[in-house]
Short mmCIF file of C-alpha atoms in Angstrom, two decimals:
data_model
loop_
_atom_site.label_atom_id
_atom_site.label_comp_id
_atom_site.label_asym_id
_atom_site.label_seq_id
_atom_site.Cartn_x
_atom_site.Cartn_y
_atom_site.Cartn_z
CA MET A 1 100.11 88.63 43.19
CA ALA A 2 97.92 90.93 45.21
CA ASN A 3 99.84 90.35 48.43
CA LEU A 4 102.35 88.04 50.01
CA ASN A 5 99.99 85.87 51.87
CA GLU A 6 98.42 84.90 48.12
CA LYS A 7 101.78 84.47 46.90
CA VAL A 8 102.88 81.95 49.46
CA LYS A 9 99.91 80.13 49.21
CA LYS A 10 100.40 79.72 45.50
CA VAL A 11 103.73 78.84 45.84
CA ILE A 12 102.86 75.91 48.12
CA GLU A 13 100.02 74.87 45.93
CA LEU A 14 102.37 74.56 42.70
CA LEU A 15 105.32 72.99 44.70
CA LYS A 16 103.01 70.41 46.56
CA LYS A 17 102.07 69.20 43.04
CA GLU A 18 105.53 68.97 42.26
CA TYR A 19 106.68 67.20 45.16
CA SER A 20 103.99 64.87 46.31
CA HIS A 21 105.28 63.55 49.48
CA PRO A 22 107.66 66.19 50.95
CA LYS A 23 109.16 65.26 54.19
CA VAL A 24 112.47 65.55 56.23
CA VAL A 25 114.97 63.48 54.30
CA LEU A 26 117.16 62.62 57.20
CA ASP A 27 117.13 59.20 58.44
CA TYR A 28 116.30 58.72 62.34
CA LYS A 29 114.70 56.52 64.78
CA ASN A 30 114.14 58.75 67.97
CA PRO A 31 114.66 62.31 68.93
CA MET A 32 118.27 61.88 69.93
CA GLU A 33 119.08 60.46 66.43
CA LEU A 34 117.28 63.44 64.83
CA LEU A 35 119.04 66.05 66.82
CA VAL A 36 122.43 64.55 66.02
CA ALA A 37 121.71 63.98 62.46
CA THR A 38 120.46 67.76 62.09
CA ILE A 39 123.54 69.30 63.94
CA LEU A 40 125.61 67.29 61.59
CA SER A 41 123.53 68.47 58.24
CA ALA A 42 124.96 72.10 59.06
CA GLN A 43 127.03 73.08 56.00
CA CYS A 44 126.37 69.83 54.68
CA THR A 45 124.16 67.61 52.30
CA ASP A 46 121.52 65.32 54.00
CA VAL A 47 122.85 62.64 51.71
CA ARG A 48 126.25 62.81 52.98
CA VAL A 49 124.79 62.67 56.72
CA ASN A 50 122.50 59.79 55.77
CA LYS A 51 125.62 57.79 54.74
CA ILE A 52 127.61 58.06 57.94
CA THR A 53 124.64 58.11 60.56
CA PRO A 54 123.84 54.36 60.25
CA GLY A 55 127.22 53.11 61.65
CA LEU A 56 127.03 55.97 63.95
CA PHE A 57 123.76 55.12 65.45
CA LYS A 58 125.04 51.52 65.60
CA ARG A 59 127.78 52.40 68.09
CA TYR A 60 126.05 55.34 69.73
CA LYS A 61 122.55 54.01 70.54
CA THR A 62 121.53 56.15 73.49
CA VAL A 63 122.03 59.75 74.90
CA LYS A 64 124.48 58.48 77.48
CA ASP A 65 126.44 56.90 74.88
CA PHE A 66 126.95 60.36 72.95
CA ALA A 67 127.53 62.02 76.33
CA TYR A 68 130.56 59.73 77.18
CA ALA A 69 131.74 59.41 73.59
CA ASN A 70 135.53 59.93 72.94
CA LEU A 71 135.73 63.29 71.38
CA LYS A 72 138.38 62.48 68.88
CA GLU A 73 136.98 59.23 68.03
CA LEU A 74 133.72 60.98 67.41
CA GLU A 75 135.77 63.66 65.27
CA MET A 76 136.98 60.95 62.99
CA GLU A 77 133.61 59.36 62.68
CA ILE A 78 131.76 62.57 61.57
CA LYS A 79 134.63 64.37 59.73
CA SER A 80 133.13 63.96 56.31
CA THR A 81 130.28 66.23 57.25
CA GLY A 82 132.57 69.12 57.79
CA PHE A 83 133.30 71.57 60.91
CA TYR A 84 133.53 68.13 62.65
CA ARG A 85 135.64 69.70 65.66
CA ASN A 86 132.56 72.08 66.62
CA LYS A 87 129.85 69.28 65.82
CA SER A 88 131.38 66.77 67.94
CA LYS A 89 131.71 69.25 71.09
CA ASN A 90 128.11 70.22 70.67
CA ILE A 91 126.75 66.79 70.25
CA ILE A 92 128.56 65.39 73.38
CA ASN A 93 127.78 68.56 75.39
CA SER A 94 124.38 68.69 74.21
CA ALA A 95 123.93 64.92 75.25
CA LYS A 96 125.35 65.82 78.71
CA LYS A 97 122.99 68.65 79.16
CA ILE A 98 120.02 66.30 78.21
CA LEU A 99 121.18 63.82 80.85
CA SER A 100 121.83 66.49 83.68
CA ASP A 101 118.82 68.73 82.81
CA PHE A 102 116.25 66.76 80.96
CA ASN A 103 116.29 63.44 82.61
CA GLY A 104 118.03 61.85 79.65
CA ARG A 105 115.23 62.86 77.25
CA VAL A 106 115.47 65.47 74.40
CA PRO A 107 113.28 68.18 75.50
CA ASP A 108 110.10 69.04 73.51
CA SER A 109 109.93 72.71 73.56
CA MET A 110 111.61 75.57 71.70
CA GLU A 111 112.69 77.15 74.99
CA LYS A 112 114.78 74.04 76.41
CA LEU A 113 116.04 72.87 72.98
CA LEU A 114 117.88 76.28 72.35
CA THR A 115 119.75 75.58 75.65
CA LEU A 116 121.61 72.79 74.21
CA PRO A 117 125.03 73.72 72.66
CA GLY A 118 124.77 73.95 68.75
CA VAL A 119 121.02 74.13 68.55
CA ALA A 120 119.51 77.26 67.09
CA ARG A 121 115.97 77.69 65.97
CA LYS A 122 116.37 75.92 62.68
CA THR A 123 117.44 72.47 64.33
CA ALA A 124 115.07 73.03 67.22
CA ASN A 125 112.09 73.37 64.48
CA ILE A 126 113.19 70.30 62.75
CA VAL A 127 113.16 68.16 66.04
CA LEU A 128 109.95 69.76 67.36
CA HIS A 129 108.01 68.97 64.45
CA ASN A 130 109.32 65.58 63.17
CA ALA A 131 110.13 64.05 66.56
CA PHE A 132 107.22 65.38 68.64
CA GLY A 133 104.69 66.69 66.21
CA LYS A 134 105.00 70.30 67.42
CA ILE A 135 104.65 73.17 65.19
CA GLU A 136 106.49 76.54 66.65
CA GLY A 137 108.15 77.97 63.84
CA ILE A 138 109.64 77.61 60.24
CA ALA A 139 113.04 75.94 59.94
CA VAL A 140 115.14 78.40 57.65
CA ASP A 141 118.31 76.54 56.25
CA THR A 142 120.33 77.57 53.27
CA HIS A 143 117.69 76.87 50.91
CA VAL A 144 114.93 78.50 52.41
CA LYS A 145 117.00 81.72 52.97
CA ARG A 146 117.96 81.82 49.37
CA LEU A 147 114.53 80.64 47.91
CA SER A 148 112.36 82.95 49.93
CA LYS A 149 114.70 86.03 49.03
CA LEU A 150 114.60 85.11 45.29
CA ILE A 151 110.79 84.60 45.25
CA GLY A 152 110.10 87.71 47.14
CA LEU A 153 108.74 86.50 50.46
CA THR A 154 111.26 88.39 52.42
CA LYS A 155 113.51 90.75 52.30
CA ASN A 156 115.91 89.74 55.02
CA ASP A 157 119.22 87.91 55.36
CA ASN A 158 118.88 86.91 59.02
CA PRO A 159 117.35 83.64 59.32
CA ASN A 160 115.19 84.88 62.62
CA LYS A 161 113.78 87.46 60.56
CA ILE A 162 113.36 85.57 57.67
CA GLU A 163 111.41 82.96 59.87
CA ILE A 164 109.27 85.67 61.27
CA ASP A 165 108.50 87.11 57.72
CA LEU A 166 107.32 83.65 56.41
CA MET A 167 105.24 83.12 59.56
CA ASP A 168 103.53 86.09 59.10
CA ILE A 169 102.54 85.35 55.76
CA THR A 170 102.13 81.55 55.83
CA GLU A 171 99.31 79.44 57.42
CA LYS A 172 100.64 77.86 60.51
CA LYS A 173 99.70 74.33 59.53
CA ASN A 174 101.97 74.98 56.43
CA TRP A 175 105.22 75.92 58.42
CA PRO A 176 106.77 72.78 58.43
CA LEU A 177 105.61 72.24 54.83
CA ILE A 178 107.10 75.26 53.34
CA ASN A 179 110.68 74.29 54.64
CA TYR A 180 110.40 70.77 52.88
CA LEU A 181 109.13 72.23 49.50
CA LEU A 182 111.62 74.91 49.27
CA VAL A 183 114.49 72.56 50.40
CA LEU A 184 113.44 69.99 47.83
CA HIS A 185 113.02 72.70 45.13
CA GLY A 186 116.28 74.27 45.81
CA ARG A 187 118.12 70.77 45.58
CA LYS A 188 116.30 69.81 42.11
CA ILE A 189 115.56 72.87 39.98
CA CYS A 190 116.43 76.03 41.94
CA ILE A 191 120.24 75.14 42.32
CA ALA A 192 122.43 78.06 43.50
CA ARG A 193 125.02 78.01 40.68
CA LYS A 194 122.69 76.97 37.75
CA PRO A 195 118.80 77.42 38.35
CA ASN A 196 116.66 75.71 35.87
CA HIS A 197 114.29 78.66 35.28
CA LEU A 198 112.53 77.01 32.51
CA ALA A 199 111.55 73.90 34.40
CA CYS A 200 110.59 75.97 37.55
CA VAL A 201 107.01 75.40 38.30
CA ILE A 202 106.89 78.76 40.30
CA ASN A 203 108.79 81.18 37.92
CA LYS A 204 105.69 82.97 37.44
CA CYS A 205 105.58 83.76 41.12
CA CYS A 206 108.97 84.55 41.41
CA ASP A 207 110.63 87.98 41.86
CA PHE A 208 113.96 87.12 40.39
CA TYR A 209 112.76 85.44 37.50
CA GLN A 210 110.16 88.25 36.46
CA ARG A 211 113.08 90.79 36.61
CA GLN A 212 115.24 89.01 34.21
CA LYS A 213 115.25 90.00 30.37
CA TRP A 214 114.64 86.42 28.59
#
């Protein structure tokens, strides 16, 4: 590839053909549900999160319900997602802050979302785009971090620096898309422990693949 802009464009083009309807796979009906689901998805699969959220959202229907949830009960309800103690505290405290500072409505700006406990740029980007249709950055989760380094789109390890690198070389309209595509590809083909190189449609664009002696 002549440059990284061309490389990321080709990666997106090839992956779009492979995954025809890329989108966030978390199940939600409103901004608060998406915020909670995204907090739960940290260090946990979306499949696991989607298994517990139907019951969770049936019990906790509003921001106020989460704000006044019993901590121990919430911990047990989300235990299977891992790191449940921190996640429970963050969900409850975020809901309380939304009530006190944002009139009970999940904020729709990066600056305000980042004031919520447990919310970093990844979570904020997912909520902003999917709940409010706003594009302010690129959500960098474990899949995006791993694949962007393997492909050669960044040399950084810090998610915030990776986000900046990807934003610099990717058209803004594709910022949400590159997250969805790399997540799907990371789950299906570029699996951390056993990547399927031969089935990978972007192997000719991938620095890691090109360095191997096949």
